[in-house]
Short mmCIF file of C-alpha atoms and ligand atoms in Angstrom, two decimals:
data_model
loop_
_atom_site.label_atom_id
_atom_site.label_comp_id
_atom_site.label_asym_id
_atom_site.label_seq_id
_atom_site.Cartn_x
_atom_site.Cartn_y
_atom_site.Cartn_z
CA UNK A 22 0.00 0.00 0.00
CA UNK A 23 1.60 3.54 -0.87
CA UNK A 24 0.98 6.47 1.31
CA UNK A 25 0.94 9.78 1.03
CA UNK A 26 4.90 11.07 2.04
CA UNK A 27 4.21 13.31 4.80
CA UNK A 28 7.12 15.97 5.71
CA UNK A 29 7.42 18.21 8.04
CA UNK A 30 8.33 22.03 7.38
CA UNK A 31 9.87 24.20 9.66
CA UNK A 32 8.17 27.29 9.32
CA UNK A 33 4.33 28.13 9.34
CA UNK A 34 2.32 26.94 7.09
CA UNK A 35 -0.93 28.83 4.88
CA UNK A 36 -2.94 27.26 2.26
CA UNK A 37 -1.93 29.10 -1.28
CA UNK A 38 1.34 29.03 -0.26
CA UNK A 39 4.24 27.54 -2.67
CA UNK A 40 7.28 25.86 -0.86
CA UNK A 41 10.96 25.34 -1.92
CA UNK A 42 12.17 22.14 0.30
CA UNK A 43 15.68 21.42 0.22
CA UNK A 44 18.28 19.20 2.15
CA UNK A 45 17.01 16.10 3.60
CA UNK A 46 13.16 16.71 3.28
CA UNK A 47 13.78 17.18 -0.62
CA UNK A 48 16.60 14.29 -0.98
CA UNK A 49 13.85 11.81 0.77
CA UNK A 50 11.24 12.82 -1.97
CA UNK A 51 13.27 13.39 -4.53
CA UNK A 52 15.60 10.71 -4.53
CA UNK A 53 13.92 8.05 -2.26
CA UNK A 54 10.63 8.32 -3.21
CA UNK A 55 11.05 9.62 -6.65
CA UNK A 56 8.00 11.58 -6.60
CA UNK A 57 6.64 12.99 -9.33
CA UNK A 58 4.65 16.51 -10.74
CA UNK A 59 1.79 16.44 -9.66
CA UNK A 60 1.98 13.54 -6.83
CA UNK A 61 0.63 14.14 -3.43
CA UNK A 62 2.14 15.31 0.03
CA UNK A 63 1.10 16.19 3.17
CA UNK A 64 2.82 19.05 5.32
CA UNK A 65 3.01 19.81 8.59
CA UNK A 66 4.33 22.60 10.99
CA UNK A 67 3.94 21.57 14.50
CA UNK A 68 1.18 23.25 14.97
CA UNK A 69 -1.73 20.51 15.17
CA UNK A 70 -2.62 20.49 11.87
CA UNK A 71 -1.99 19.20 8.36
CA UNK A 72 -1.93 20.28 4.50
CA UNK A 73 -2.50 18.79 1.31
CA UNK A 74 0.13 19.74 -1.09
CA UNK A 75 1.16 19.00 -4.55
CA UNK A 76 4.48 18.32 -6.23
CA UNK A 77 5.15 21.12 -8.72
CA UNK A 78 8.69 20.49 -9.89
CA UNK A 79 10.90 18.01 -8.54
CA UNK A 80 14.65 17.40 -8.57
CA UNK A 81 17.31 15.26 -6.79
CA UNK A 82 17.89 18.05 -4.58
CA UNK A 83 14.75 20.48 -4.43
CA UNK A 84 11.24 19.99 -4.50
CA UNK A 85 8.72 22.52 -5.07
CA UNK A 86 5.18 22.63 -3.96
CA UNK A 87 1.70 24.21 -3.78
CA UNK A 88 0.45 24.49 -0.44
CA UNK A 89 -3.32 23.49 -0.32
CA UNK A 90 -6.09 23.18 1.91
CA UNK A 91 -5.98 22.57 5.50
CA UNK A 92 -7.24 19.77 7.81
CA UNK A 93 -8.23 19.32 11.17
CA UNK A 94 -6.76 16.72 12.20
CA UNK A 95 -5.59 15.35 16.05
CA UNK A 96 -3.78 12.57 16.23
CA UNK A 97 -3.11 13.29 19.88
CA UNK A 98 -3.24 11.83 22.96
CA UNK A 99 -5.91 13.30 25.86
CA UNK A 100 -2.81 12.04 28.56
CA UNK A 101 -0.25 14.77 28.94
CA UNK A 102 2.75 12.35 29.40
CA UNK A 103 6.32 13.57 29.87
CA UNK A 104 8.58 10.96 29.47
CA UNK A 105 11.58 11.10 31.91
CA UNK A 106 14.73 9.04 30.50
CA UNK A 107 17.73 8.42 32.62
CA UNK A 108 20.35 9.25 29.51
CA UNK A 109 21.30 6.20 28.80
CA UNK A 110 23.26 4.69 25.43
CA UNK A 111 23.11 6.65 22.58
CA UNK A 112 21.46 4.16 20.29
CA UNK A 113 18.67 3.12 22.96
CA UNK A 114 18.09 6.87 23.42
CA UNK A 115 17.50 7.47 19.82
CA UNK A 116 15.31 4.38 20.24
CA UNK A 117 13.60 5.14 22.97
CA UNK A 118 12.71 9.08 21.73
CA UNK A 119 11.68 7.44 18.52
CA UNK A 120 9.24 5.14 20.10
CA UNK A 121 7.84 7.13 22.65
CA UNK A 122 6.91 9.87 19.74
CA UNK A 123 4.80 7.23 18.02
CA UNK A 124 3.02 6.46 21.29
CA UNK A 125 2.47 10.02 22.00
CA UNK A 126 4.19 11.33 24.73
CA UNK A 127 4.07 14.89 24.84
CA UNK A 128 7.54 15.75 25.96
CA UNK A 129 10.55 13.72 26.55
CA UNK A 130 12.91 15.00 29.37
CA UNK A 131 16.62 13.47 29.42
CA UNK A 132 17.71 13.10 32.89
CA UNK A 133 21.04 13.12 34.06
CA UNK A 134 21.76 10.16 36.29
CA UNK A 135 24.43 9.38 38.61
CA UNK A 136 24.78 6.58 37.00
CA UNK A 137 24.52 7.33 33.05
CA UNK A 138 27.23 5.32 31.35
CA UNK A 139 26.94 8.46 29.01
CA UNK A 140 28.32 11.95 30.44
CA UNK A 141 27.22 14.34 27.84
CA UNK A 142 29.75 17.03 27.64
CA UNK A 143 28.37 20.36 28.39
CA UNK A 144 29.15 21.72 25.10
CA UNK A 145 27.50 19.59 22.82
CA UNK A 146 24.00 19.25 24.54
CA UNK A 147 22.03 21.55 22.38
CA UNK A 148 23.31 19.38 19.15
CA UNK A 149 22.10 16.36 20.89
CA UNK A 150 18.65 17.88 22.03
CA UNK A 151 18.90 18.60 18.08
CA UNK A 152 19.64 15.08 16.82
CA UNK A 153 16.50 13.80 19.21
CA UNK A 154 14.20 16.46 17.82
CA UNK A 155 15.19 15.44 14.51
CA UNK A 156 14.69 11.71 15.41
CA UNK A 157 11.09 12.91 16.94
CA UNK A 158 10.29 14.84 13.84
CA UNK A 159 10.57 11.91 12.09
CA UNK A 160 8.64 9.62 13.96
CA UNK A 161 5.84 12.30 13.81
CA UNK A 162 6.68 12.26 9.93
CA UNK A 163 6.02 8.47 9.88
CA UNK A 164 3.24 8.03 12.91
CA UNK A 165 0.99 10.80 11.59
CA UNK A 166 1.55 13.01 14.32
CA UNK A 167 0.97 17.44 13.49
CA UNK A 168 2.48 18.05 17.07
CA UNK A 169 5.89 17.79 18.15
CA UNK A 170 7.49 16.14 21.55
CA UNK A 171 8.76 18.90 23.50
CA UNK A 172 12.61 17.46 24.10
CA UNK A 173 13.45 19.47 26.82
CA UNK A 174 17.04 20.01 28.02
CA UNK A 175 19.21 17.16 30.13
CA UNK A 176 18.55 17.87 33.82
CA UNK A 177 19.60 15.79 36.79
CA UNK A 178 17.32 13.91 38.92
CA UNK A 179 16.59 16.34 41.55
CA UNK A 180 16.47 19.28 39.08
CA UNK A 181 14.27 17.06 36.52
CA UNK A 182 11.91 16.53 39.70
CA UNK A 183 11.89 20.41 40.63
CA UNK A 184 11.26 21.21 36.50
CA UNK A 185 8.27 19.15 36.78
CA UNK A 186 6.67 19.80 40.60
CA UNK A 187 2.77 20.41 39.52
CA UNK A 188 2.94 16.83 37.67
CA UNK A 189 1.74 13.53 39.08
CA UNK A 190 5.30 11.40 39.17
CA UNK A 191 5.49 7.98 38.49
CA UNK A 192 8.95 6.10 39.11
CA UNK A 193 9.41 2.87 37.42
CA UNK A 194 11.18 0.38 39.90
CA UNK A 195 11.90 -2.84 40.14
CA UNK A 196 11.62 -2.67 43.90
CA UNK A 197 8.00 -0.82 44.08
CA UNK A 198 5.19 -3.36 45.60
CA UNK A 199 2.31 -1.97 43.36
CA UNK A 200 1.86 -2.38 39.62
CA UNK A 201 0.82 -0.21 36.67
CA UNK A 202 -2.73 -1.25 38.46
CA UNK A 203 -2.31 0.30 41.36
CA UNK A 204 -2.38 4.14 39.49
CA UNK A 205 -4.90 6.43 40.32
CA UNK A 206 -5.99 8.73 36.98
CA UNK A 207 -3.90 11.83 37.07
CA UNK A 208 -5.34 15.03 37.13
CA UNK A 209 -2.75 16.87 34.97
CA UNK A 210 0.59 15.91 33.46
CA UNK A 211 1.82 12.43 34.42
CA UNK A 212 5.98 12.28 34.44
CA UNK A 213 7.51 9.12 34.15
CA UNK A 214 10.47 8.67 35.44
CA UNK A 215 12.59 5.85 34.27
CA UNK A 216 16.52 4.88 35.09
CA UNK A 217 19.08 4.49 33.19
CA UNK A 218 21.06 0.62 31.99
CA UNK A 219 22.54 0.77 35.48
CA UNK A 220 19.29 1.99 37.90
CA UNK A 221 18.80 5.22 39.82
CA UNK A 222 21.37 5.30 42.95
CA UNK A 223 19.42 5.28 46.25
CA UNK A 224 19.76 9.07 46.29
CA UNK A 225 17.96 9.11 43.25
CA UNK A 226 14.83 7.19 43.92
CA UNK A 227 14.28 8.44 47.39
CA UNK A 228 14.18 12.01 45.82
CA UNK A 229 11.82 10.33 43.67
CA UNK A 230 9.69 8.92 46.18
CA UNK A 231 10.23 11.94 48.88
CA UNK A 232 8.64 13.97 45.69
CA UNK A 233 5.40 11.73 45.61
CA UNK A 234 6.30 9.65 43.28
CA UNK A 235 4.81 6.01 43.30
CA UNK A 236 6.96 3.37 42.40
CA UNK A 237 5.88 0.93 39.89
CA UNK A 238 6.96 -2.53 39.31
CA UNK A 239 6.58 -3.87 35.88
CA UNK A 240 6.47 -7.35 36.59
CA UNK A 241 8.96 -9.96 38.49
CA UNK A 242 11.95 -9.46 35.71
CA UNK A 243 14.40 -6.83 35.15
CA UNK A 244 13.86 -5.13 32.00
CA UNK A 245 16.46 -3.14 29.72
CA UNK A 246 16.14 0.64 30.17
CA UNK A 247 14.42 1.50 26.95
CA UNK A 248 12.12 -2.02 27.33
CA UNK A 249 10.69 -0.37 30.37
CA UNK A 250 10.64 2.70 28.89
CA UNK A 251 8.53 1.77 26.12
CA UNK A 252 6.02 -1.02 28.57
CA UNK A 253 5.80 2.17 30.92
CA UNK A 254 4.32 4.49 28.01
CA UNK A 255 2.55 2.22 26.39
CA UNK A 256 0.85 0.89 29.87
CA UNK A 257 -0.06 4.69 30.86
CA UNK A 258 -1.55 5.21 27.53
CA UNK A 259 -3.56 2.42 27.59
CA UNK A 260 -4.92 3.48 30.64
CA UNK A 261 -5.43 7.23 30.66
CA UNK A 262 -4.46 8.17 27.14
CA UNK A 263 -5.96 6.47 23.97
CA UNK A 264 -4.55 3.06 23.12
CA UNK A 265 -6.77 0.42 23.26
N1 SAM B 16 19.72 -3.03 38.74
C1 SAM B 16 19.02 -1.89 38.23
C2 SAM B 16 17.95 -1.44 39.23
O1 SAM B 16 17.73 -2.16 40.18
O2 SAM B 16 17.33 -0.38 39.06
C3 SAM B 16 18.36 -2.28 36.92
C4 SAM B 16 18.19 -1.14 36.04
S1 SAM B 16 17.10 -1.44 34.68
C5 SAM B 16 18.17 -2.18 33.56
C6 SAM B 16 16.86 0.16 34.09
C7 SAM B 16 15.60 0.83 34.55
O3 SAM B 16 14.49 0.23 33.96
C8 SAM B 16 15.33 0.80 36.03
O4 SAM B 16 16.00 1.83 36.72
C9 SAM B 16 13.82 0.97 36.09
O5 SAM B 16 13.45 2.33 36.00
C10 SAM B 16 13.38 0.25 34.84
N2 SAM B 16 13.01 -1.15 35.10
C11 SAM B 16 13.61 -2.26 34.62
N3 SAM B 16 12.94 -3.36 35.00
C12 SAM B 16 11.89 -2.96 35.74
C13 SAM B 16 10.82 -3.63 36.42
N4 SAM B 16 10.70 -4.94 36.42
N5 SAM B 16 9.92 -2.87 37.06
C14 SAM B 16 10.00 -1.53 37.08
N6 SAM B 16 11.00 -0.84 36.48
C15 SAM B 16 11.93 -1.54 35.79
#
């Protein structure tokens, strides 16, 4: 079954419009897809909705296109769910931002872990928050998602906690008594807080706990980082948010 290439566009978008994409966008298109004049694509901002769009010339390195009309439509989740990820491998982070876009978390907070295998070095934190957004962009591309992840900047445990005080906290934890059962419904933003390959420190998770978090135990095994992750979101959104 072919489907309609959707792409996302950096800047705002207006029906009647005509758009020059270049770099990747236009290289996927262009050279992946091969699209043609006249062939269909959808467009998206960020900004909750989509827009039909035609292919008016197309090259291995540009594409042009006519904006056209807008939809309504919201792919989104009714559970405001900010997914808190001890940093962990680079690979399993990519994996794990990827995956939670496509289940719909609203924002994705790296957290900064005593013990993170990975130190991020100071200096090049704003080009990994930009390799994740680009990862999350194109999950949205592929999942059908018009909004965006927030990915919010590295902070470390206690400062992640303080960032997100208002929210209902849940700490995954192979220690906690109750399972995902055991949740009340939140009445805002749920943050779920999840350690990295080696655990939270004890530090760490009595912060956690001392902040009203409730530990959850995802069954009787220990499960890798972004396994949990992933069983964590997809458990909450099943529950409060719309799978199932
Ligand atoms: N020995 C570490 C510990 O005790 O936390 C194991 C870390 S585990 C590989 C990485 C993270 O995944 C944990 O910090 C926890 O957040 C989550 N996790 C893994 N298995 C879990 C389980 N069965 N229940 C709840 N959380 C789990």
């Amino acid at each position: 079954m072919s489907r309609t290439p959707r792409v996302f566009v950096h800047a705002p978008l207006a029906n009647g419009q005509q758009l020059r994409l270049e770099g990747e966008a236009a290289a996927h298109l262009g050279r992946v897809l091969r699209v043609r004049v006249g062939a269909p694509v959808t467009l998206f901002d960020g900004s909750g909705v989509e827009f039909e769009s035609e292919v008016l010339a197309a090259t291995r390195r540009t594409v042009e296109l006519a904006v056209g009309a807008r939809r309504e439509v919201n792919r989104e989740s009714a559970l405001a769910l900010v997914l808190m990820q001890g940093i962990c491998r680079h690979e399993r982070m990519d994996w794990v931002v990827r995956k939670a876009t496509e289940l719909g978390v609203t924002a994705i907070r790296p957290v900064i872990t005593e013990r993170s295998v990975v130190k991020l070095d100071p200096g090049r934190i704003p080009a990994r928050i930009e390799h994740w957004r680009a990862i999350a962009i194109s999950a949205c591309e592929q999942s059908g998602r018009n909004v965006l992840p927030d990915i919010l900047p590295p902070l470390p445990v206690l400062g992640a906690l303080g960032a997100h005080a208002d929210a209902t906290g849940v700490l995954l934890d192979p220690e906690a008594r109750g399972g995902p059962d055991s949740l009340a419904a939140p009445a805002g933003t749920l943050c779920l807080l999840v350690g990295p390959e080696g655990g939270l420190d004890a530090q760490e998770r009595a912060a956690a706990l001392a902040a009203g978090y409730t530990g959850v135990r995802l069954g009787p095994r220990i499960l890798r980082t972004e396994t949990a992750a992933l069983t964590g979101v997809t458990l909450l959104q099943a529950r409060f948010g719309d799978l199932g």
